[in-house]
Tab-separated table of C-alpha atoms and ligand atoms in Angstrom:
chain	number	residue	atom	x	y	z
A	137	MET	CA	22.528	-11.792	11.995
A	138	GLU	CA	23.434	-8.787	14.097
A	139	ASN	CA	20.724	-6.462	15.334
A	140	ARG	CA	20.807	-3.216	13.430
A	141	GLU	CA	17.913	-1.832	15.363
A	142	MET	CA	18.045	0.567	18.248
A	143	GLN	CA	18.118	-1.006	21.676
A	144	ASN	CA	18.282	0.450	25.175
A	145	ASN	CA	20.269	-0.557	28.256
A	146	ALA	CA	17.640	-3.116	29.202
A	147	GLY	CA	18.276	-4.905	25.893
A	148	HIS	CA	14.860	-3.894	24.588
A	149	LEU	CA	14.030	-2.847	21.057
A	150	VAL	CA	13.406	0.878	20.694
A	151	ILE	CA	11.251	2.403	17.932
A	152	GLY	CA	10.539	6.101	17.659
A	153	GLY	CA	12.157	6.614	21.045
A	154	CYS	CA	9.756	4.129	22.673
A	155	ASP	CA	10.740	0.899	24.449
A	156	VAL	CA	8.786	-1.776	22.601
A	157	VAL	CA	8.392	-3.930	25.742
A	158	GLU	CA	6.703	-0.956	27.418
A	159	LEU	CA	4.549	-0.354	24.349
A	160	ALA	CA	3.399	-3.974	24.533
A	161	MET	CA	2.510	-3.539	28.205
A	162	GLN	CA	0.681	-0.286	27.606
A	163	TRP	CA	-1.235	-1.218	24.457
A	164	GLY	CA	-1.263	-5.015	24.531
A	165	THR	CA	-0.298	-7.439	21.786
A	166	PRO	CA	-0.424	-8.003	18.936
A	167	LEU	CA	0.353	-4.404	18.172
A	168	SER	CA	1.242	-2.493	15.052
A	169	VAL	CA	3.794	0.240	15.712
A	170	PHE	CA	4.034	3.091	13.205
A	171	ASP	CA	7.288	5.049	13.153
A	172	GLU	CA	6.023	8.396	11.928
A	173	GLU	CA	9.435	10.030	11.653
A	174	LEU	CA	10.528	7.312	9.252
A	175	ALA	CA	7.437	7.780	7.084
A	176	ALA	CA	7.840	11.568	7.139
A	177	ASN	CA	11.495	11.200	6.117
A	178	ASN	CA	10.476	9.000	3.207
A	179	ALA	CA	8.009	11.653	2.057
A	180	ARG	CA	10.716	14.307	2.299
A	181	MET	CA	13.115	12.094	0.332
A	182	TYR	CA	10.534	11.727	-2.440
A	183	ARG	CA	10.182	15.499	-2.615
A	184	GLU	CA	13.939	15.999	-2.765
A	185	ALA	CA	14.408	13.202	-5.276
A	186	LEU	CA	12.016	14.787	-7.765
A	187	SER	CA	12.923	18.396	-7.103
A	188	SER	CA	14.794	18.921	-10.372
A	189	LEU	CA	11.613	18.294	-12.368
A	190	PRO	CA	9.777	21.436	-13.476
A	191	GLU	CA	6.505	20.251	-11.911
A	192	TYR	CA	5.670	17.201	-9.823
A	193	GLU	CA	3.188	15.840	-7.294
A	194	ILE	CA	3.572	13.029	-4.779
A	195	ILE	CA	0.447	11.032	-4.113
A	196	PHE	CA	0.254	8.532	-1.255
A	197	ALA	CA	-1.304	5.253	-2.441
A	198	GLY	CA	-3.832	4.856	0.353
A	199	LYS	CA	-4.408	1.173	-0.362
A	200	ALA	CA	-1.113	0.452	1.429
A	201	LEU	CA	-2.378	1.801	4.765
A	202	LEU	CA	-5.420	3.998	5.094
A	203	THR	CA	-7.065	5.164	8.265
A	204	VAL	CA	-8.547	8.552	9.037
A	205	GLY	CA	-5.436	9.447	11.057
A	206	ILE	CA	-2.959	8.234	8.450
A	207	ALA	CA	-4.797	10.150	5.705
A	208	ARG	CA	-4.535	13.275	7.822
A	209	PHE	CA	-0.850	12.669	8.534
A	210	MET	CA	-0.035	12.251	4.837
A	211	THR	CA	-1.957	15.405	3.952
A	212	ASN	CA	-0.044	17.303	6.638
A	213	LEU	CA	3.157	16.141	4.941
A	214	GLY	CA	2.003	17.813	1.736
A	215	LEU	CA	1.111	14.621	-0.105
A	216	SER	CA	-1.968	14.053	-2.224
A	217	LEU	CA	-3.972	10.851	-1.817
A	218	ASP	CA	-4.867	7.990	-4.165
A	219	VAL	CA	-8.124	6.224	-3.273
A	220	VAL	CA	-9.619	3.182	-5.016
A	221	SER	CA	-13.114	2.792	-3.620
A	222	GLY	CA	-16.042	4.663	-2.165
A	223	GLY	CA	-14.828	3.507	1.259
A	224	GLU	CA	-11.342	4.926	0.831
A	225	LEU	CA	-12.875	8.139	-0.501
A	226	TYR	CA	-15.037	8.323	2.624
A	227	ILE	CA	-12.019	7.852	4.882
A	228	ALA	CA	-10.141	10.591	3.016
A	229	LEU	CA	-13.015	13.056	3.311
A	230	THR	CA	-13.541	12.254	6.974
A	231	ALA	CA	-9.858	12.975	7.534
A	232	GLY	CA	-10.325	16.404	5.945
A	233	VAL	CA	-8.234	15.705	2.835
A	234	PRO	CA	-9.121	18.483	0.361
A	235	ALA	CA	-11.101	16.970	-2.539
A	236	GLN	CA	-8.744	18.626	-5.021
A	237	ARG	CA	-5.894	16.511	-3.668
A	238	ILE	CA	-7.691	13.207	-4.157
A	239	PHE	CA	-7.017	10.890	-7.107
A	240	PHE	CA	-9.819	8.419	-7.643
A	241	HIS	CA	-8.670	5.063	-9.061
A	242	GLY	CA	-10.225	1.664	-9.637
A	243	ASN	CA	-10.998	-0.680	-12.513
A	244	ASN	CA	-14.697	-1.014	-11.652
A	245	LYS	CA	-15.905	2.173	-10.057
A	246	THR	CA	-19.650	2.287	-9.493
A	247	ALA	CA	-21.864	4.986	-10.954
A	248	ALA	CA	-22.680	6.006	-7.378
A	249	ASP	CA	-19.016	6.430	-6.473
A	250	LEU	CA	-18.277	8.340	-9.686
A	251	GLY	CA	-21.277	10.558	-8.937
A	252	THR	CA	-19.929	11.302	-5.465
A	253	ALA	CA	-16.492	12.050	-6.908
A	254	LEU	CA	-18.072	14.488	-9.382
A	255	ASP	CA	-20.171	16.174	-6.702
A	256	LEU	CA	-17.117	16.618	-4.521
A	257	GLY	CA	-14.921	17.786	-7.351
A	258	VAL	CA	-12.057	15.373	-6.658
A	259	GLY	CA	-8.752	16.398	-8.207
A	260	ARG	CA	-8.513	13.687	-10.831
A	261	ILE	CA	-10.553	10.638	-11.744
A	262	VAL	CA	-8.257	8.038	-13.257
A	263	VAL	CA	-10.414	6.339	-15.866
A	264	ASP	CA	-9.598	2.664	-16.346
A	265	ASN	CA	-11.620	1.624	-19.387
A	266	LEU	CA	-13.956	2.735	-22.174
A	267	TYR	CA	-17.105	1.690	-20.324
A	268	GLU	CA	-16.135	3.983	-17.467
A	269	LEU	CA	-15.222	6.780	-19.880
A	270	GLU	CA	-18.724	6.831	-21.352
A	271	LEU	CA	-20.403	6.358	-17.968
A	272	LEU	CA	-18.478	9.281	-16.494
A	273	SER	CA	-19.219	11.490	-19.483
A	274	ASP	CA	-22.954	10.782	-19.109
A	275	LEU	CA	-22.906	11.408	-15.369
A	276	ALA	CA	-20.937	14.632	-15.765
A	277	GLN	CA	-23.396	15.949	-18.324
A	278	LYS	CA	-26.363	15.094	-16.107
A	279	LYS	CA	-24.714	16.858	-13.205
A	280	LYS	CA	-23.525	19.746	-15.395
A	281	ARG	CA	-19.973	19.162	-14.251
A	282	THR	CA	-16.654	18.672	-15.962
A	283	ALA	CA	-14.476	15.812	-14.748
A	284	ASP	CA	-10.711	16.253	-14.804
A	285	ILE	CA	-9.424	12.876	-15.849
A	286	LEU	CA	-6.331	10.836	-16.506
A	287	LEU	CA	-6.510	7.719	-18.629
A	288	ARG	CA	-4.979	4.589	-17.156
A	289	ILE	CA	-2.734	3.038	-19.760
A	290	MET	CA	-1.362	-0.512	-19.847
A	291	PRO	CA	2.113	0.130	-21.232
A	292	GLY	CA	3.041	-3.475	-21.988
A	293	VAL	CA	5.996	-3.572	-19.624
A	294	GLU	CA	6.605	-6.588	-17.445
A	295	ALA	CA	8.120	-5.515	-14.145
A	296	HIS	CA	10.306	-8.039	-12.357
A	297	THR	CA	8.244	-8.812	-9.293
A	298	HIS	CA	5.845	-11.490	-8.071
A	299	SER	CA	3.351	-12.189	-10.862
A	300	TYR	CA	0.432	-11.447	-8.514
A	301	ILE	CA	1.589	-7.841	-8.181
A	302	GLN	CA	2.531	-7.148	-11.810
A	303	THR	CA	0.150	-4.727	-13.479
A	304	GLY	CA	1.843	-3.283	-16.556
A	305	GLN	CA	1.957	-6.317	-18.857
A	306	LEU	CA	-0.359	-6.461	-21.867
A	307	ASP	CA	-2.824	-8.933	-20.375
A	308	SER	CA	-3.296	-6.983	-17.150
A	309	LYS	CA	-6.828	-6.280	-15.928
A	310	PHE	CA	-5.893	-2.636	-15.375
A	311	GLY	CA	-6.050	0.138	-17.917
A	312	ILE	CA	-6.213	0.492	-21.667
A	313	SER	CA	-3.551	-1.308	-23.664
A	314	VAL	CA	-1.142	0.483	-25.971
A	315	ALA	CA	-1.432	-2.491	-28.346
A	316	HIS	CA	-3.498	-2.118	-31.521
A	317	ASN	CA	-3.801	1.667	-31.085
A	318	GLN	CA	-6.243	1.167	-28.213
A	319	ALA	CA	-4.593	3.787	-25.996
A	320	ILE	CA	-4.415	6.532	-28.609
A	321	ASP	CA	-7.984	5.756	-29.692
A	322	ALA	CA	-9.098	6.147	-26.077
A	323	VAL	CA	-7.256	9.481	-25.874
A	324	LYS	CA	-9.148	10.679	-28.953
A	325	LEU	CA	-12.449	9.424	-27.559
A	326	ALA	CA	-11.843	11.081	-24.183
A	327	CYS	CA	-11.290	14.407	-25.952
A	328	SER	CA	-14.462	14.070	-27.978
A	329	LEU	CA	-16.803	13.169	-25.124
A	330	PRO	CA	-18.634	15.990	-23.356
A	331	GLY	CA	-18.193	16.551	-19.636
A	332	LEU	CA	-14.589	15.357	-19.577
A	333	ARG	CA	-11.315	17.270	-19.509
A	334	LEU	CA	-8.429	14.937	-20.346
A	335	ARG	CA	-5.392	16.157	-18.421
A	336	GLY	CA	-3.013	13.315	-19.054
A	337	VAL	CA	-2.172	9.654	-18.738
A	338	HIS	CA	-1.440	7.254	-15.908
A	339	CYS	CA	0.292	3.906	-15.591
A	340	HIS	CA	1.393	1.607	-12.788
A	341	ILE	CA	3.513	-1.388	-13.698
A	342	GLY	CA	3.549	-3.286	-10.421
A	343	SER	CA	4.697	-3.323	-6.850
A	344	GLN	CA	7.836	-4.256	-4.878
A	345	ILE	CA	9.964	-3.498	-7.954
A	346	PHE	CA	13.756	-3.590	-7.668
A	347	GLU	CA	14.747	-3.232	-11.286
A	348	LEU	CA	14.528	0.377	-12.384
A	349	ALA	CA	14.948	-0.426	-16.094
A	350	SER	CA	11.235	-1.295	-16.208
A	351	TYR	CA	10.492	2.342	-15.398
A	352	ALA	CA	12.660	3.636	-18.266
A	353	LYS	CA	10.797	1.351	-20.680
A	354	THR	CA	7.476	2.548	-19.284
A	355	ILE	CA	8.481	6.199	-19.550
A	356	ASP	CA	9.478	5.663	-23.162
A	357	VAL	CA	6.099	4.078	-23.992
A	358	MET	CA	4.162	6.804	-22.183
A	359	MET	CA	6.122	9.697	-23.662
A	360	SER	CA	5.726	8.187	-27.107
A	361	LEU	CA	1.955	8.109	-26.511
A	362	ILE	CA	2.029	11.748	-25.404
A	363	ALA	CA	3.954	12.627	-28.584
A	364	GLU	CA	1.438	10.714	-30.696
A	365	ALA	CA	-1.368	12.707	-29.082
A	366	GLU	CA	0.485	15.957	-29.598
A	367	ALA	CA	0.808	15.186	-33.300
A	368	LEU	CA	-3.006	15.064	-33.324
A	369	GLY	CA	-3.199	18.421	-31.579
A	370	ILE	CA	-4.027	16.901	-28.165
A	371	GLU	CA	-1.932	18.252	-25.316
A	372	LEU	CA	-1.473	15.870	-22.399
A	373	THR	CA	0.054	17.932	-19.623
A	374	GLU	CA	0.247	15.294	-16.878
A	375	LEU	CA	2.035	11.968	-16.635
A	376	ASN	CA	1.358	9.813	-13.579
A	377	LEU	CA	3.855	6.967	-13.259
A	378	GLY	CA	2.122	5.137	-10.391
A	379	GLY	CA	4.032	3.593	-7.503
A	380	GLY	CA	5.922	0.347	-7.129
A	381	LEU	CA	9.339	1.079	-5.651
A	382	GLY	CA	10.372	-1.932	-3.574
A	383	ILE	CA	11.622	-2.003	0.004
A	384	LYS	CA	14.119	-4.177	1.831
A	385	TYR	CA	12.211	-6.840	3.730
A	386	ILE	CA	15.149	-9.161	4.309
A	387	ASP	CA	18.904	-9.182	3.890
A	388	GLY	CA	19.623	-9.711	0.229
A	389	ASP	CA	16.753	-7.524	-0.990
A	390	GLN	CA	18.323	-4.681	-2.912
A	391	PRO	CA	15.793	-2.024	-3.763
A	392	ALA	CA	16.913	1.341	-5.091
A	393	SER	CA	16.827	4.161	-2.574
A	394	ILE	CA	14.121	6.785	-2.999
A	395	ARG	CA	16.852	9.221	-4.034
A	396	ASP	CA	18.192	6.885	-6.739
A	397	PHE	CA	14.664	6.114	-7.896
A	398	GLY	CA	13.930	9.842	-8.281
A	399	ALA	CA	17.214	10.474	-10.078
A	400	TYR	CA	16.572	7.549	-12.391
A	401	LEU	CA	13.040	8.689	-13.246
A	402	THR	CA	14.224	12.253	-13.783
A	403	GLY	CA	17.006	11.107	-16.123
A	404	ALA	CA	14.724	8.788	-18.086
A	405	LEU	CA	12.058	11.491	-18.377
A	406	LYS	CA	14.491	14.105	-19.596
A	407	SER	CA	15.965	11.820	-22.229
A	408	ALA	CA	12.509	10.698	-23.395
A	409	ALA	CA	11.450	14.348	-23.624
A	410	ALA	CA	14.488	15.039	-25.820
A	411	LYS	CA	13.867	11.906	-27.911
A	412	TYR	CA	10.231	12.804	-28.616
A	413	ASN	CA	10.844	16.537	-28.700
A	414	LEU	CA	8.361	17.218	-25.916
A	415	ARG	CA	8.188	19.576	-22.992
A	416	LEU	CA	8.188	17.628	-19.748
A	417	PRO	CA	4.632	17.167	-18.497
A	418	LYS	CA	3.805	17.502	-14.819
A	419	ILE	CA	5.048	14.261	-13.254
A	420	MET	CA	3.147	12.390	-10.579
A	421	VAL	CA	4.222	9.377	-8.559
A	422	GLU	CA	2.030	7.273	-6.284
A	423	PRO	CA	4.168	5.460	-3.733
A	424	GLY	CA	2.533	3.300	-1.093
A	425	ARG	CA	4.892	0.630	0.217
A	426	SER	CA	8.066	2.742	-0.032
A	427	LEU	CA	6.446	5.437	2.149
A	428	VAL	CA	4.963	3.315	4.932
A	429	GLY	CA	6.227	-0.270	4.585
A	430	ALA	CA	9.350	0.074	6.701
A	431	ALA	CA	7.575	2.394	9.135
A	432	GLY	CA	5.451	-0.482	10.430
A	433	THR	CA	6.535	-3.140	12.930
A	434	THR	CA	4.206	-5.816	14.264
A	435	VAL	CA	4.786	-6.876	17.849
A	436	TYR	CA	3.468	-10.330	18.753
A	437	ARG	CA	3.602	-12.366	21.934
A	438	ILE	CA	5.157	-15.813	21.621
A	439	GLY	CA	2.939	-18.598	22.952
A	440	SER	CA	3.439	-22.276	22.288
A	441	ILE	CA	6.846	-23.523	21.265
A	442	LYS	CA	6.881	-26.965	19.773
A	443	GLU	CA	9.974	-28.960	19.038
A	444	ASN	CA	8.977	-31.408	16.357
A	445	LYS	CA	11.662	-34.040	16.829
A	446	GLY	CA	13.431	-34.800	13.563
A	447	SER	CA	11.753	-31.783	11.990
A	448	ARG	CA	11.681	-28.171	13.042
A	449	THR	CA	10.891	-26.013	16.021
A	450	TYR	CA	7.668	-24.093	15.710
A	451	ALA	CA	7.044	-20.954	17.715
A	452	ALA	CA	3.515	-19.604	17.549
A	453	VAL	CA	2.493	-15.956	17.850
A	454	ASN	CA	-0.860	-14.401	18.765
A	455	GLY	CA	-1.581	-13.298	15.212
A	456	GLY	CA	-0.573	-14.471	11.767
A	457	MET	CA	-2.153	-14.721	8.342
A	458	ALA	CA	-5.225	-12.645	9.210
A	459	ASP	CA	-3.070	-9.629	10.041
A	460	ASN	CA	-0.367	-10.458	7.499
A	461	PRO	CA	-1.683	-12.412	4.511
A	462	ARG	CA	1.347	-11.490	2.392
A	463	VAL	CA	3.321	-14.630	3.202
A	464	ALA	CA	0.551	-16.960	2.052
A	465	LEU	CA	-0.299	-14.767	-0.947
A	466	TYR	CA	3.098	-13.787	-2.341
A	467	GLN	CA	5.588	-15.975	-0.464
A	468	ALA	CA	6.746	-12.748	1.187
A	469	LYS	CA	9.698	-12.972	3.568
A	470	TYR	CA	10.171	-11.037	6.781
A	471	ARG	CA	12.895	-10.241	9.270
A	472	ALA	CA	12.202	-10.275	12.992
A	473	VAL	CA	13.894	-9.860	16.358
A	474	VAL	CA	13.004	-10.708	19.923
A	475	ALA	CA	12.144	-7.275	21.289
A	476	ASN	CA	12.926	-8.177	24.914
A	477	LYS	CA	16.190	-10.010	24.106
A	478	MET	CA	18.012	-7.613	21.809
A	479	ASP	CA	21.236	-8.190	23.743
A	480	GLN	CA	21.166	-11.955	23.213
A	481	ALA	CA	22.748	-13.720	20.267
A	482	PRO	CA	20.702	-15.885	17.915
A	483	GLU	CA	21.218	-19.522	18.779
A	484	HIS	CA	18.249	-21.441	17.458
A	485	THR	CA	16.364	-21.821	14.195
A	486	TYR	CA	12.618	-21.357	14.409
A	487	THR	CA	9.621	-21.474	12.152
A	488	ILE	CA	7.256	-18.708	13.209
A	489	VAL	CA	3.628	-19.638	12.773
A	490	GLY	CA	0.377	-17.886	13.527
A	491	GLN	CA	-2.670	-18.920	15.527
A	492	PHE	CA	-5.028	-19.429	12.616
A	493	CYS	CA	-6.553	-22.723	11.554
A	494	GLU	CA	-4.596	-23.205	8.363
A	495	SER	CA	-1.277	-24.826	7.617
A	496	SER	CA	-0.420	-21.917	5.341
A	497	ASP	CA	-0.447	-19.654	8.384
A	498	VAL	CA	3.345	-19.396	8.542
A	499	LEU	CA	4.882	-15.960	9.064
A	500	ILE	CA	8.570	-16.825	8.755
A	501	ASN	CA	9.761	-20.164	7.441
A	502	SER	CA	13.147	-20.173	9.043
A	503	ILE	CA	14.787	-17.605	11.272
A	504	GLU	CA	17.667	-17.588	13.730
A	505	LEU	CA	16.672	-16.125	17.074
A	506	PRO	CA	17.833	-16.178	20.687
A	507	GLN	CA	16.311	-19.036	22.689
A	508	LEU	CA	12.574	-18.316	22.757
A	509	GLU	CA	10.312	-18.686	25.752
A	510	PRO	CA	6.551	-18.236	25.971
A	511	GLY	CA	5.847	-14.576	26.703
A	512	ASP	CA	8.722	-13.232	24.598
A	513	LEU	CA	7.893	-10.437	22.199
A	514	LEU	CA	8.561	-10.986	18.517
A	515	ALA	CA	8.893	-7.812	16.432
A	516	VAL	CA	8.375	-8.401	12.711
A	517	PHE	CA	9.682	-5.536	10.599
A	518	CYS	CA	8.375	-3.853	7.460
A	519	THR	CA	4.716	-4.576	8.064
A	520	GLY	CA	3.484	-1.026	7.497
A	521	ALA	CA	2.163	-1.587	3.969
A	522	TYR	CA	-0.568	-4.035	2.905
A	523	ASN	CA	-0.872	-5.609	6.341
A	524	TYR	CA	-3.488	-3.697	8.314
A	525	ALA	CA	-4.969	-2.754	4.920
A	526	MET	CA	-5.445	-6.414	3.981
A	527	ALA	CA	-6.223	-7.777	7.426
A	528	SER	CA	-9.310	-9.893	8.024
A	529	ASN	CA	-11.244	-11.284	10.966
A	530	PHE	CA	-10.558	-14.901	10.045
A	531	ASN	CA	-11.318	-17.172	13.011
A	532	ALA	CA	-13.093	-14.173	14.591
A	533	VAL	CA	-9.849	-12.714	15.834
A	534	PRO	CA	-10.126	-8.958	16.421
A	535	ARG	CA	-7.753	-6.806	14.400
A	536	MET	CA	-4.848	-5.275	16.277
A	537	PRO	CA	-4.482	-1.590	17.082
A	538	ILE	CA	-1.997	0.762	15.467
A	539	VAL	CA	0.003	3.162	17.604
A	540	THR	CA	2.197	5.861	16.189
A	541	VAL	CA	5.485	6.533	17.941
A	542	TYR	CA	7.392	9.787	17.802
A	543	ARG	CA	10.292	10.858	20.018
A	544	GLY	CA	9.273	8.723	22.948
A	545	GLN	CA	5.541	9.356	22.713
A	546	SER	CA	2.964	6.830	21.558
A	547	ASP	CA	-0.594	7.556	20.447
A	548	LEU	CA	-3.436	5.452	19.086
A	549	VAL	CA	-4.186	5.633	15.376
A	550	VAL	CA	-6.573	2.683	15.392
A	551	GLU	CA	-8.042	1.050	18.492
A	552	ARG	CA	-7.967	-2.682	19.045
A	553	GLU	CA	-11.138	-4.332	17.798
A	554	THR	CA	-13.328	-5.906	20.453
A	555	TYR	CA	-15.546	-8.989	20.441
A	556	GLN	CA	-18.493	-6.575	20.369
A	557	ASP	CA	-17.096	-5.078	17.152
A	558	LEU	CA	-16.977	-8.552	15.652
A	559	ILE	CA	-20.706	-9.121	16.085
A	560	ARG	CA	-21.880	-5.529	15.571
A	561	LEU	CA	-23.376	-6.362	12.172
A	562	HIS	CA	-24.539	-9.881	12.965
A	563	ARG	CA	-28.289	-10.547	13.092
A	564	ILE	CA	-30.492	-13.488	14.015
A	565	PRO	CA	-33.619	-13.612	11.810
A	566	ASP	CA	-36.761	-13.785	13.997
A	567	ARG	CA	-37.669	-17.215	12.602
A	568	TRP	CA	-34.443	-18.624	13.992
A	569	LEU	CA	-35.236	-17.427	17.473
A	570	LYS	CA	-37.940	-20.082	17.791
A	571	ASP	CA	-36.939	-23.445	19.188
A	572	GLY	CA	-36.048	-25.844	16.420
A	573	VAL	CA	-35.745	-25.050	12.728
A	574	GLU	CA	-38.407	-26.049	10.233
A	575	GLY	CA	-37.200	-28.786	7.964
A	576	GLY	CA	-34.326	-29.423	10.357
B	718	LLP	N1	-0.779	3.267	-7.818
B	718	LLP	C1	-1.596	2.290	-8.249
B	718	LLP	C2	-2.511	2.557	-9.336
B	718	LLP	C3	-1.538	1.031	-7.641
B	718	LLP	O1	-2.335	0.061	-8.089
B	718	LLP	C4	-0.653	0.794	-6.573
B	718	LLP	C5	-0.593	-0.506	-5.905
B	718	LLP	C6	0.160	1.853	-6.145
B	718	LLP	C7	0.081	3.072	-6.794
B	718	LLP	C8	1.133	1.721	-4.998
B	718	LLP	O2	2.100	0.763	-5.222
B	718	LLP	P1	3.310	0.579	-4.193
B	718	LLP	O3	4.153	1.843	-4.232
B	718	LLP	O4	2.743	0.361	-2.859
B	718	LLP	O5	4.047	-0.598	-4.710
B	718	LLP	N2	-1.009	-6.229	-1.892
B	718	LLP	C9	0.231	-6.279	-2.626
B	718	LLP	C10	0.530	-4.985	-3.346
B	718	LLP	C11	-0.561	-4.582	-4.306
B	718	LLP	C12	-0.293	-3.250	-4.923
B	718	LLP	C13	-1.508	-2.734	-5.613
B	718	LLP	N3	-1.356	-1.467	-6.219
B	718	LLP	C14	1.358	-6.600	-1.642
B	718	LLP	O6	1.091	-6.735	-0.460
B	718	LLP	O7	2.499	-6.770	-2.046
């Protein structure tokens, strides 16, 4: 496979104008490199792609990659922010994201978190179920507040993606099903409960979706629900279609471009509006992966290389499933290059494994690379979404830092964890400080 990436005269990979070999020297490895221009371009493309809609809002799905700096960066780009927990809400507020631009999601929000969201006056609370609807109504009354809400609907559409990241089918754990009138009944209930202002409906059918037809089906279901509500005199002025647009991890992946996605949604929305004789509501989308996935590259150092005679050649990196659990979880596939050998042709097939104590700690099953030597730098692409966000400290390995690169400059977004960080919350109960343990 030829290298499509930028390289300099030294044969080194270049991202955001920075030589990746120099980045590795400056910041150490493993290292997550965030190409901010790429992410900003994606945000701009979303805006352009939806610009023929009368009203729209682009909301970054923070679960893909949320740090205080990234939240600030996305806000600077004019995006709103989707958060799914008290912790994500805290990060958003610390970053200075205006409360009005925060969408609060989650299928099991706590009363405490809902209370905080009410106190802050977050833009929208996306209510997942009837229990939460009643809980929020009670809390709002107690606090003498009115919550602006969307109802999360399960539209009964099966998106073509890995089953672990499908969310729109009728047995999903998310949202209120359209089956058996449950969705319209919830709309009626939401309008009758005090302390709530129902603004519209929300859905999210899954993630890493290539087939746009699932979105047309979803739009039809949602617009039909809006029409049903209108017939009852209930005006739903907002339709949030969630995220889900896929990205190209490897050759052969064929996601739609952001532009085509926007054009497709716009077309499907306009025809559904005509079909149901509705005015177009304000449209919201919540992309995560398609904004930041391709902007992230993980740079590892190659260590042991093991030729298993009669089997395969393993090359191990100083990271793996704790920083990228997606391979073990979803059989995700990645493309990589040797950052310090961009001018060399692939000549060997390797299996790239991590350093963690599990056989499932394989990052890439089979990849053609130039001859590897210990000390080489492996750059794995498209690790900007759901990598840092899902990283753990398995085997007590500190999480890697994130640096953002822009026109030759690199800056820290997250520092490398230290061993001290790992034990910061550890305690030894006094009784265990004595010699010996009773009963031991
Ligand atoms: N909105 C809602 C309500 C969501 O649940 C999600 C993702 C998004 C938006 C953003 O979806 P995106 O545009 O990123 O596809 N950990 C999995 C992905 C889980 C997605 C969860 N929800 C993975 O690594 O593939």
